[in-house]
Amino acid sequence: MRRRAQDSTVELLDPSTPVFLAPLEPSQGVSLEVDLIIGFTGLCLARCVDDGEWYMGHRGGPGEPIFCWSSYGTDLGTALDGL
C-alpha cells in the first residue's frame, strides 16, 4: 500500500474517529459510519459501512474529525490512485 500510494507514512487510524461527508461547516456534515480509516500525509481514506465505498478527506490533526469531499468507489486500488 505504501508503495502504491508513494507515501511511507501510511497508517491505520482509529475507526471511531468521527468522519463527515462534504460539510460546508463542521456542524452541517453528514456523519458516515466507517469500519476502516487509512491515513496518508495530509489525506485520509475512510471505508463507509453502508455502501463499502472509500471516501477521501482530511483532518486538522490527530484526534480531530475527518472531513471528506468525495467517494472514490469500492476499489481500494482506485482510491489509492486518486491520492
PDB file of C-alpha atoms in Angstrom:
ATOM      1  CA  MET A   1       0.000   0.000   0.000  1.00  0.00           C
ATOM      2  CA  ARG A   2       2.808   2.420   0.850  1.00  0.00           C
ATOM      3  CA  ARG A   3       4.454   1.719  -2.484  1.00  0.00           C
ATOM      4  CA  ARG A   4       1.260   2.189  -4.499  1.00  0.00           C
ATOM      5  CA  ALA A   5       0.380   5.388  -2.633  1.00  0.00           C
ATOM      6  CA  GLN A   6       4.008   6.550  -2.857  1.00  0.00           C
ATOM      7  CA  ASP A   7       3.767   7.549   0.800  1.00  0.00           C
ATOM      8  CA  SER A   8       5.880   5.976   3.530  1.00  0.00           C
ATOM      9  CA  THR A   9       3.688   7.484   6.281  1.00  0.00           C
ATOM     10  CA  VAL A  10       0.625   5.278   5.611  1.00  0.00           C
ATOM     11  CA  GLU A  11      -1.010   4.142   8.848  1.00  0.00           C
ATOM     12  CA  LEU A  12      -4.280   2.712  10.095  1.00  0.00           C
ATOM     13  CA  LEU A  13      -6.253   5.216  12.134  1.00  0.00           C
ATOM     14  CA  ASP A  14      -8.798   4.679  14.887  1.00  0.00           C
ATOM     15  CA  PRO A  15     -12.101   3.761  13.178  1.00  0.00           C
ATOM     16  CA  SER A  16     -14.020   5.546  15.952  1.00  0.00           C
ATOM     17  CA  THR A  17     -12.708   8.877  14.605  1.00  0.00           C
ATOM     18  CA  PRO A  18     -15.715  10.996  13.525  1.00  0.00           C
ATOM     19  CA  VAL A  19     -15.999  11.144   9.711  1.00  0.00           C
ATOM     20  CA  PHE A  20     -18.228  13.610   7.853  1.00  0.00           C
ATOM     21  CA  LEU A  21     -19.151  13.885   4.188  1.00  0.00           C
ATOM     22  CA  ALA A  22     -18.986  17.206   2.324  1.00  0.00           C
ATOM     23  CA  PRO A  23     -19.626  19.615   5.185  1.00  0.00           C
ATOM     24  CA  LEU A  24     -19.856  23.320   4.487  1.00  0.00           C
ATOM     25  CA  GLU A  25     -19.451  23.835   8.209  1.00  0.00           C
ATOM     26  CA  PRO A  26     -18.406  21.103  10.653  1.00  0.00           C
ATOM     27  CA  SER A  27     -21.863  21.134  12.244  1.00  0.00           C
ATOM     28  CA  GLN A  28     -23.550  20.590   8.824  1.00  0.00           C
ATOM     29  CA  GLY A  29     -21.663  17.485   7.637  1.00  0.00           C
ATOM     30  CA  VAL A  30     -23.385  14.152   7.109  1.00  0.00           C
ATOM     31  CA  SER A  31     -21.891  11.653   9.539  1.00  0.00           C
ATOM     32  CA  LEU A  32     -20.501   8.464   7.968  1.00  0.00           C
ATOM     33  CA  GLU A  33     -20.235   5.166   9.820  1.00  0.00           C
ATOM     34  CA  VAL A  34     -16.848   3.733   8.873  1.00  0.00           C
ATOM     35  CA  ASP A  35     -15.039   0.500   9.673  1.00  0.00           C
ATOM     36  CA  LEU A  36     -11.577   1.332   8.360  1.00  0.00           C
ATOM     37  CA  ILE A  37      -9.565   4.551   8.086  1.00  0.00           C
ATOM     38  CA  ILE A  38      -6.188   4.803   6.381  1.00  0.00           C
ATOM     39  CA  GLY A  39      -4.085   7.904   6.984  1.00  0.00           C
ATOM     40  CA  PHE A  40      -1.618   9.356   4.499  1.00  0.00           C
ATOM     41  CA  THR A  41       0.411  12.556   4.526  1.00  0.00           C
ATOM     42  CA  GLY A  42      -2.359  15.151   4.744  1.00  0.00           C
ATOM     43  CA  LEU A  43      -5.173  12.883   3.497  1.00  0.00           C
ATOM     44  CA  CYS A  44      -7.334  10.013   4.733  1.00  0.00           C
ATOM     45  CA  LEU A  45      -9.361   7.263   3.101  1.00  0.00           C
ATOM     46  CA  ALA A  46     -12.350   6.023   5.105  1.00  0.00           C
ATOM     47  CA  ARG A  47     -14.460   2.976   4.135  1.00  0.00           C
ATOM     48  CA  CYS A  48     -18.180   3.502   4.725  1.00  0.00           C
ATOM     49  CA  VAL A  49     -20.068   0.613   6.311  1.00  0.00           C
ATOM     50  CA  ASP A  50     -23.321   1.362   4.435  1.00  0.00           C
ATOM     51  CA  ASP A  51     -22.030   1.290   0.852  1.00  0.00           C
ATOM     52  CA  GLY A  52     -18.468  -0.095   1.083  1.00  0.00           C
ATOM     53  CA  GLU A  53     -17.123   2.960  -0.722  1.00  0.00           C
ATOM     54  CA  TRP A  54     -13.853   4.719   0.091  1.00  0.00           C
ATOM     55  CA  TYR A  55     -14.263   8.406   0.910  1.00  0.00           C
ATOM     56  CA  MET A  56     -11.303  10.771   0.706  1.00  0.00           C
ATOM     57  CA  GLY A  57     -10.835  13.637   3.096  1.00  0.00           C
ATOM     58  CA  HIS A  58      -8.526  15.389   5.518  1.00  0.00           C
ATOM     59  CA  ARG A  59      -8.251  16.230   9.196  1.00  0.00           C
ATOM     60  CA  GLY A  60      -6.509  19.013  11.019  1.00  0.00           C
ATOM     61  CA  GLY A  61      -4.549  16.792  13.391  1.00  0.00           C
ATOM     62  CA  PRO A  62      -4.595  13.633  15.498  1.00  0.00           C
ATOM     63  CA  GLY A  63      -7.895  13.125  17.271  1.00  0.00           C
ATOM     64  CA  GLU A  64      -9.761  15.633  15.113  1.00  0.00           C
ATOM     65  CA  PRO A  65     -12.682  14.672  12.831  1.00  0.00           C
ATOM     66  CA  ILE A  66     -12.122  13.755   9.193  1.00  0.00           C
ATOM     67  CA  PHE A  67     -13.949  15.843   6.581  1.00  0.00           C
ATOM     68  CA  CYS A  68     -14.458  14.010   3.267  1.00  0.00           C
ATOM     69  CA  TRP A  69     -15.355  15.588  -0.053  1.00  0.00           C
ATOM     70  CA  SER A  70     -15.915  12.636  -2.380  1.00  0.00           C
ATOM     71  CA  SER A  71     -16.264   8.895  -2.821  1.00  0.00           C
ATOM     72  CA  TYR A  72     -13.595   7.112  -4.823  1.00  0.00           C
ATOM     73  CA  GLY A  73     -15.622   3.895  -5.237  1.00  0.00           C
ATOM     74  CA  THR A  74     -15.373   0.480  -3.625  1.00  0.00           C
ATOM     75  CA  ASP A  75     -11.968  -0.495  -5.029  1.00  0.00           C
ATOM     76  CA  LEU A  76      -9.120   0.438  -2.675  1.00  0.00           C
ATOM     77  CA  GLY A  77      -6.611   0.450  -5.546  1.00  0.00           C
ATOM     78  CA  THR A  78      -8.654   3.034  -7.434  1.00  0.00           C
ATOM     79  CA  ALA A  79      -8.948   5.149  -4.296  1.00  0.00           C
ATOM     80  CA  LEU A  80      -5.182   4.955  -3.728  1.00  0.00           C
ATOM     81  CA  ASP A  81      -4.587   6.052  -7.306  1.00  0.00           C
ATOM     82  CA  GLY A  82      -6.775   9.111  -6.590  1.00  0.00           C
ATOM     83  CA  LEU A  83      -4.476  10.373  -3.846  1.00  0.00           C
TER      84      LEU A  83
END
